[in-house]
Coordinates of C-alpha atoms in Angstrom, one line a residue:
R1200 CA -22.5 0.6 8.9
S1201 CA -23.7 4.0 6.6
S1202 CA -22.0 6.2 8.4
D1203 CA -18.4 5.2 7.8
L1204 CA -18.7 4.6 4.2
N1205 CA -20.2 7.8 3.9
L1206 CA -16.9 9.3 5.8
F1207 CA -15.8 8.0 3.0
A1208 CA -18.3 8.6 0.4
N1209 CA -18.6 11.8 0.9
D1210 CA -16.0 13.9 4.1
G1211 CA -12.8 12.9 1.6
G1212 CA -12.1 9.9 2.9
W1213 CA -11.6 8.4 0.0
D1214 CA -9.0 9.9 -1.5
V1215 CA -7.3 9.5 1.6
V1216 CA -7.8 5.7 1.4
S1217 CA -6.9 6.2 -2.5
G1218 CA -3.8 8.6 -2.9
V1219 CA -2.4 6.2 -0.2
A1220 CA -2.6 3.0 -2.2
T1221 CA -1.8 5.0 -4.9
Y1222 CA 1.2 6.4 -3.6
W1223 CA 2.2 2.6 -2.6
C1224 CA 1.7 2.2 -6.1
S1225 CA 4.2 5.5 -7.4
R1226 CA 7.0 3.2 -5.0
A1227 CA 6.0 -0.4 -5.9
L1228 CA 9.6 -1.3 -8.2
W1229 CA 8.2 -4.4 -10.0
D1230 CA 11.7 -7.6 -10.2
E1231 CA 12.4 -9.4 -12.8
E1232 CA 14.5 -11.3 -11.1
E1233 CA 12.4 -12.9 -7.6
Q1234 CA 8.4 -11.8 -9.5
C1235 CA 7.5 -9.7 -6.9
Y1236 CA 7.3 -5.6 -6.7
H1237 CA 9.7 -4.0 -4.3
L1238 CA 9.9 -1.5 -2.3
K1239 CA 13.5 0.0 -1.8
G1240 CA 15.6 2.8 0.2
V1241 CA 12.4 2.8 2.9
M1242 CA 12.8 3.9 6.8
P1243 CA 11.4 1.3 8.8
P1244 CA 10.3 1.1 12.7
D1245 CA 13.9 0.3 13.2
E1246 CA 15.3 4.2 13.1
Y1247 CA 19.0 3.0 13.4
H1248 CA 18.1 0.9 10.0
Y1249 CA 18.3 3.3 6.6
D1250 CA 17.2 3.2 3.2
I1251 CA 17.1 -0.3 3.3
N1252 CA 14.7 -2.5 0.7
N1253 CA 12.2 -4.5 1.9
S1254 CA 10.7 -4.1 5.4
V1255 CA 8.9 -6.6 5.9
Y1256 CA 6.7 -4.6 7.6
T1257 CA 6.4 -1.7 5.6
N1258 CA 5.8 -3.8 3.0
V1259 CA 3.2 -5.3 4.9
I1260 CA 1.5 -2.4 5.3
A1261 CA 1.9 -1.7 2.1
Q1262 CA -0.5 -5.0 0.7
I1263 CA -2.4 -4.4 3.9
S1264 CA -2.7 -0.3 2.5
L1265 CA -3.3 -1.6 -0.7
N1266 CA -6.3 -4.8 -0.2
F1267 CA -8.1 -2.3 2.1
A1268 CA -8.8 0.5 -1.0
I1269 CA -10.0 -2.4 -2.6
D1270 CA -11.9 -3.5 -0.1
L1271 CA -12.9 0.6 -0.3
A1272 CA -13.4 1.1 -3.7
S1273 CA -16.2 -2.2 -3.5
Q1274 CA -17.6 -1.2 -1.1
L1275 CA -18.0 2.4 -2.9
Q1276 CA -18.8 0.7 -6.1
L1277 CA -15.8 2.5 -7.8
P1278 CA -13.7 0.5 -10.0
T1279 CA -10.8 -0.4 -8.6
P1280 CA -7.3 0.8 -10.7
E1281 CA -5.2 -3.2 -11.8
E1282 CA -2.1 -1.8 -10.5
W1283 CA -3.4 -1.7 -7.0
K1284 CA -4.6 -5.3 -7.0
E1285 CA -1.2 -6.6 -8.4
V1286 CA 1.0 -5.3 -6.0
A1287 CA -1.5 -6.3 -3.1
K1288 CA -1.1 -9.4 -4.7
K1289 CA 3.1 -9.3 -5.6
I1290 CA 4.2 -7.6 -2.9
K1291 CA 7.9 -9.1 -1.4
I1292 CA 7.4 -9.7 1.9
P1293 CA 10.0 -11.1 3.0
F1294 CA 10.2 -14.6 4.5
D1295 CA 13.0 -16.8 5.2
E1296 CA 12.0 -20.7 5.1
A1297 CA 14.7 -22.8 5.3
K1298 CA 14.4 -20.8 9.3
K1299 CA 10.4 -19.6 9.3
Y1300 CA 10.7 -16.7 9.7
H1301 CA 9.5 -13.3 8.4
P1302 CA 14.0 -10.8 8.3
E1303 CA 13.4 -7.2 9.1
F1304 CA 14.9 -6.8 5.4
D1305 CA 16.8 -7.6 3.1
G1306 CA 20.2 -8.6 3.5
Y1307 CA 19.7 -8.7 7.4
L1308 CA 21.5 -10.7 9.7
A1309 CA 19.9 -13.3 12.3
G1310 CA 21.0 -11.8 15.3
D1311 CA 21.9 -7.7 14.3
G1312 CA 20.2 -5.7 16.9
V1313 CA 17.1 -3.7 16.3
T1314 CA 15.9 -0.9 18.2
Q1315 CA 12.3 -1.4 17.0
A1316 CA 11.4 -5.7 16.4
D1317 CA 9.6 -4.7 13.2
V1318 CA 8.6 -8.1 12.7
I1319 CA 6.7 -7.9 16.9
L1320 CA 4.2 -5.8 15.3
L1321 CA 3.1 -7.9 12.9

């Protein structure tokens, strides 16, 4: 609806969305070995695990935020920074191919207790 786009175009919404996208890109670190971007030292929804790398929940939220910003920029006919596209496409989303599941974060061992099942929130 046009009123929804008006919020983003004229009422400050775009500033928030683009600021969030810029923030995620500022936190993303390229890992040459894995050929993807990492988010290190994050606090996931599970408050008992902190300063962890590549929280699956946090990384998915970052990817969704970046894709939203990219789509919105297109709708508003604004230029989209290539960095947003690059990070959204290549951010690490932890997945264990052998066990066919998303571990909570890098180094998570299946069966370790968590207070918030981050993956369920996906």
